[in-house]
């Protein structure tokens, strides 16, 4: 009994710590769930890739509303954009969950390459955002472009359903490119809000077809809830310039490691 408890102690510490770090990243920048939790669970905590994706989505579904509520109260959510993104992302995310739990269910190596490749694309797009974010005039309410916004939802939803990566990284960059005058805080708040129906659809697909383990979800949430709450409050008050380069290095290194290049 004592030996079993001792063996569980590292997980009891590691999972909440990982949740805390991911929660802070989610709240501060709108990204951090899939780009941090999934590779860390696979590379350092020994969780199988498809299991990591399934459980990461359930964790993200639990914590993202905390950040979205904080941004909503601060008036930094564009509900019209959220609606159009959801039109594309919800069915695509459910389809992605179905695909990954049928085509990749017994292909751990292929799943690692899929997740790693998506992480590398996310890192590349983060670089684009860091280098290209030179806007000098911001406005809270640029007009909505329906067709490309729905298309972003479709692309992001499919990737999130298959890898849990994309709702706060790829989609955030695409939204930034589509709406270059949208204020930074509104961009983050809108992305967090649109991720709720997206991740809900993906999580439902993984609950039905994937492998949900409460032994992973519960301890991660212990750290993630306070992390995302703190990160969201800080995001409203401070720029995220210090965190984004760090996230970029982590995401890029994780992607290279997942594909065996590091």
Coordinates of C-alpha atoms in Angstrom, one line a residue:
X1 CA 0.0 0.0 0.0
X2 CA 2.8 2.4 1.0
X3 CA 4.8 1.6 -2.1
X4 CA 1.8 2.1 -4.4
X5 CA 1.2 5.5 -2.8
X6 CA 4.8 6.5 -3.2
X7 CA 4.7 5.5 -6.8
X8 CA 1.7 7.8 -7.4
X9 CA 3.3 10.9 -5.6
X10 CA 5.2 12.1 -8.8
X11 CA 2.0 12.1 -10.8
X12 CA 0.1 13.9 -8.0
X13 CA 2.7 16.6 -8.2
X14 CA 3.4 16.6 -11.9
X15 CA -0.1 16.7 -13.3
X16 CA -1.3 19.7 -11.2
X17 CA 1.9 21.6 -12.0
X18 CA 1.4 20.9 -15.7
X19 CA -2.2 22.1 -15.4
X20 CA -1.1 25.3 -13.6
X21 CA 1.4 26.2 -16.4
X22 CA -1.0 25.4 -19.2
X23 CA -3.8 27.3 -17.4
X24 CA -1.6 30.4 -17.1
X25 CA -0.7 30.2 -20.8
X26 CA -4.4 29.8 -21.8
X27 CA -5.5 32.7 -19.8
X28 CA -2.7 35.0 -20.8
X29 CA -2.5 34.4 -24.5
X30 CA -5.5 32.3 -25.6
X31 CA -3.2 29.3 -26.3
X32 CA -1.5 26.8 -24.2
X33 CA -3.9 23.8 -23.8
X34 CA -3.1 21.6 -26.8
X35 CA 0.3 23.1 -27.5
X36 CA 1.5 22.4 -24.0
X37 CA -0.6 19.8 -22.3
X38 CA -0.7 17.2 -25.1
X39 CA 3.1 17.0 -25.9
X40 CA 4.0 17.2 -22.2
X41 CA 1.7 14.3 -21.4
X42 CA 3.1 12.3 -24.3
X43 CA 6.8 13.1 -24.0
X44 CA 7.3 13.4 -20.2
X45 CA 4.4 11.7 -18.5
X46 CA 4.2 8.7 -20.7
X47 CA 0.6 9.1 -21.8
X48 CA -0.3 7.4 -25.2
X49 CA -0.9 10.1 -27.9
X50 CA -4.6 9.3 -28.6
X51 CA -5.3 9.2 -24.8
X52 CA -3.4 12.5 -24.3
X53 CA -5.6 14.2 -27.0
X54 CA -8.8 12.9 -25.6
X55 CA -8.1 14.0 -22.0
X56 CA -6.5 17.3 -23.0
X57 CA -9.7 18.2 -24.8
X58 CA -11.8 17.4 -21.7
X59 CA -9.5 19.5 -19.6
X60 CA -9.6 22.4 -22.0
X61 CA -13.4 22.2 -22.0
X62 CA -13.4 22.6 -18.2
X63 CA -11.0 25.5 -18.0
X64 CA -11.6 27.7 -21.1
X65 CA -14.9 29.0 -19.8
X66 CA -13.1 30.5 -16.8
X67 CA -10.9 32.6 -19.1
X68 CA -13.8 33.4 -21.5
X69 CA -16.0 34.6 -18.6
X70 CA -13.2 37.0 -17.4
X71 CA -12.8 38.4 -20.9
X72 CA -16.6 38.7 -21.4
X73 CA -16.9 40.7 -18.2
X74 CA -14.1 43.0 -19.5
X75 CA -16.0 43.5 -22.8
X76 CA -13.2 41.8 -24.9
X77 CA -15.3 39.1 -26.7
X78 CA -16.9 39.6 -30.2
X79 CA -19.9 37.3 -30.1
X80 CA -20.7 37.8 -33.8
X81 CA -17.3 36.3 -34.7
X82 CA -17.7 33.5 -32.1
X83 CA -21.0 32.5 -33.8
X84 CA -19.5 32.3 -37.3
X85 CA -16.4 30.4 -36.1
X86 CA -18.7 27.9 -34.4
X87 CA -20.7 27.3 -37.5
X88 CA -17.6 25.8 -39.1
X89 CA -15.7 24.5 -36.1
X90 CA -18.3 22.4 -34.3
X91 CA -19.1 19.8 -37.0
X92 CA -15.4 19.8 -38.1
X93 CA -14.2 19.1 -34.5
X94 CA -16.6 16.2 -34.0
X95 CA -15.5 14.8 -37.4
X96 CA -11.8 15.1 -36.4
X97 CA -12.5 13.2 -33.1
X98 CA -14.1 10.4 -35.1
X99 CA -11.3 10.2 -37.6
X100 CA -8.5 10.1 -35.0
X101 CA -10.2 7.4 -33.0
X102 CA -10.8 5.2 -36.0
X103 CA -7.8 5.7 -38.3
X104 CA -5.2 6.3 -35.6
X105 CA -6.5 4.3 -32.7
X106 CA -3.8 1.7 -32.8
X107 CA -1.1 3.9 -34.5
X108 CA 0.8 5.6 -31.8
X109 CA 3.7 6.6 -34.0
X110 CA 1.5 8.1 -36.7
X111 CA -0.4 10.0 -34.0
X112 CA 2.9 11.4 -32.7
X113 CA 3.8 12.6 -36.2
X114 CA 0.4 14.1 -36.6
X115 CA 0.5 16.0 -33.4
X116 CA 4.2 17.0 -33.9
X117 CA 3.5 18.3 -37.4
X118 CA 0.6 20.4 -36.2
X119 CA 2.8 21.8 -33.4
X120 CA 5.4 22.8 -35.9
X121 CA 2.8 24.5 -38.1
X122 CA 1.5 26.3 -34.9
X123 CA 5.1 27.4 -34.1
X124 CA 5.6 28.7 -37.6
X125 CA 2.3 30.7 -37.4
X126 CA 3.3 32.0 -34.0
X127 CA 6.5 33.4 -35.6
X128 CA 4.4 35.0 -38.3
X129 CA 2.3 36.6 -35.7
X130 CA 5.3 37.8 -33.7
X131 CA 7.0 39.3 -36.7
X132 CA 3.9 40.6 -38.4
X133 CA 2.0 42.2 -35.5
X134 CA 2.9 45.8 -36.3
X135 CA -0.6 47.3 -36.2
X136 CA -0.6 50.9 -35.0
X137 CA -4.4 51.5 -35.2
X138 CA -6.7 49.1 -33.3
X139 CA -10.5 49.1 -33.3
X140 CA -12.8 47.1 -31.1
X141 CA -15.4 46.4 -33.8
X142 CA -14.1 45.8 -37.4
X143 CA -16.8 44.3 -39.6
X144 CA -17.2 40.6 -39.7
X145 CA -16.1 38.7 -42.8
X146 CA -18.5 35.7 -42.7
X147 CA -17.1 33.2 -45.3
X148 CA -13.4 33.3 -44.3
X149 CA -14.3 33.3 -40.6
X150 CA -16.4 30.2 -41.1
X151 CA -13.5 28.6 -43.1
X152 CA -11.1 29.3 -40.2
X153 CA -13.6 27.5 -38.0
X154 CA -13.6 24.4 -40.2
X155 CA -9.8 24.2 -40.4
X156 CA -9.3 24.8 -36.7
X157 CA -12.1 22.5 -35.7
X158 CA -10.7 19.6 -37.7
X159 CA -7.2 20.0 -36.3
X160 CA -8.4 20.4 -32.7
X161 CA -10.6 17.3 -33.0
X162 CA -7.6 15.2 -34.3
X163 CA -4.7 16.7 -32.2
X164 CA -6.2 19.0 -29.6
X165 CA -3.9 21.7 -31.1
X166 CA -5.2 24.7 -32.9
X167 CA -8.0 26.5 -31.0
X168 CA -5.6 29.0 -29.3
X169 CA -2.6 28.9 -31.7
X170 CA -3.5 28.4 -35.4
X171 CA -6.9 29.9 -35.2
X172 CA -5.6 32.9 -33.2
X173 CA -3.0 33.7 -35.8
X174 CA -5.5 33.2 -38.7
X175 CA -8.0 35.6 -36.9
X176 CA -5.2 38.1 -36.4
X177 CA -4.4 38.0 -40.1
X178 CA -8.1 38.3 -41.1
X179 CA -8.8 41.1 -38.6
X180 CA -5.5 43.1 -38.4
X181 CA -7.1 46.0 -36.6
X182 CA -8.9 43.9 -33.9
X183 CA -7.5 44.9 -30.5
X184 CA -5.1 42.3 -29.0
X185 CA -7.2 41.7 -25.9
X186 CA -10.4 41.4 -27.9
X187 CA -8.6 38.9 -30.2
X188 CA -7.6 36.7 -27.2
X189 CA -11.0 37.0 -25.5
X190 CA -12.9 36.1 -28.8
X191 CA -10.6 33.2 -29.4
X192 CA -11.2 31.9 -25.9
X193 CA -14.9 32.2 -26.3
X194 CA -15.1 30.5 -29.7
X195 CA -13.0 27.6 -28.3
X196 CA -15.8 26.6 -25.9
X197 CA -18.2 25.2 -28.5
X198 CA -15.3 23.9 -30.6
X199 CA -13.7 22.0 -27.8
X200 CA -17.1 20.8 -26.5
X201 CA -17.8 19.2 -29.9
X202 CA -14.3 17.6 -30.0
X203 CA -14.5 16.5 -26.4
X204 CA -18.0 14.9 -27.1
X205 CA -16.5 13.0 -30.0
X206 CA -13.6 11.7 -27.8
X207 CA -16.0 10.8 -25.0
X208 CA -17.9 8.7 -27.4
X209 CA -15.0 7.2 -29.4
X210 CA -11.8 7.9 -27.4
X211 CA -10.2 7.1 -24.0
X212 CA -11.1 9.4 -21.2
X213 CA -9.2 8.8 -17.9
X214 CA -10.3 10.7 -14.8
X215 CA -6.9 9.8 -13.2
X216 CA -5.4 12.3 -15.6
X217 CA -8.2 14.8 -15.9
X218 CA -8.8 15.4 -12.2
X219 CA -5.2 16.2 -11.0
X220 CA -4.5 18.4 -14.1
X221 CA -7.6 20.5 -13.4
X222 CA -6.5 21.0 -9.8
X223 CA -3.7 23.2 -11.2
X224 CA -5.4 24.4 -14.4
X225 CA -8.4 26.2 -12.7
X226 CA -6.3 28.7 -10.7
X227 CA -3.8 29.0 -13.5
X228 CA -6.3 30.1 -16.2
X229 CA -8.1 32.4 -13.7
X230 CA -4.9 34.2 -12.9
X231 CA -3.7 34.3 -16.5
X232 CA -7.0 35.7 -17.7
X233 CA -6.9 38.5 -15.1
X234 CA -3.4 39.3 -16.0
X235 CA -4.2 39.3 -19.7
X236 CA -6.7 42.1 -19.3
X237 CA -4.1 44.3 -17.6
X238 CA -0.8 43.4 -19.3
X239 CA 0.6 42.6 -22.8
X240 CA 1.7 39.0 -23.5
X241 CA 5.0 39.9 -25.2
X242 CA 7.1 38.2 -22.5
X243 CA 5.3 34.9 -22.6
X244 CA 4.8 34.4 -26.4
X245 CA 8.6 33.9 -27.2
X246 CA 8.8 31.3 -24.4
X247 CA 5.7 29.5 -25.7
X248 CA 7.2 29.6 -29.2
X249 CA 10.3 27.8 -28.1
X250 CA 8.3 25.2 -26.1
X251 CA 5.9 24.5 -29.0
X252 CA 8.7 24.3 -31.6
X253 CA 10.8 22.0 -29.4
X254 CA 7.9 19.8 -28.6
X255 CA 7.0 19.5 -32.3
X256 CA 10.5 18.5 -33.2
X257 CA 10.6 16.0 -30.4
X258 CA 7.3 14.5 -31.4
X259 CA 8.5 13.9 -35.0
X260 CA 11.9 12.5 -33.8
X261 CA 14.0 15.4 -35.0
X262 CA 15.2 16.4 -31.6

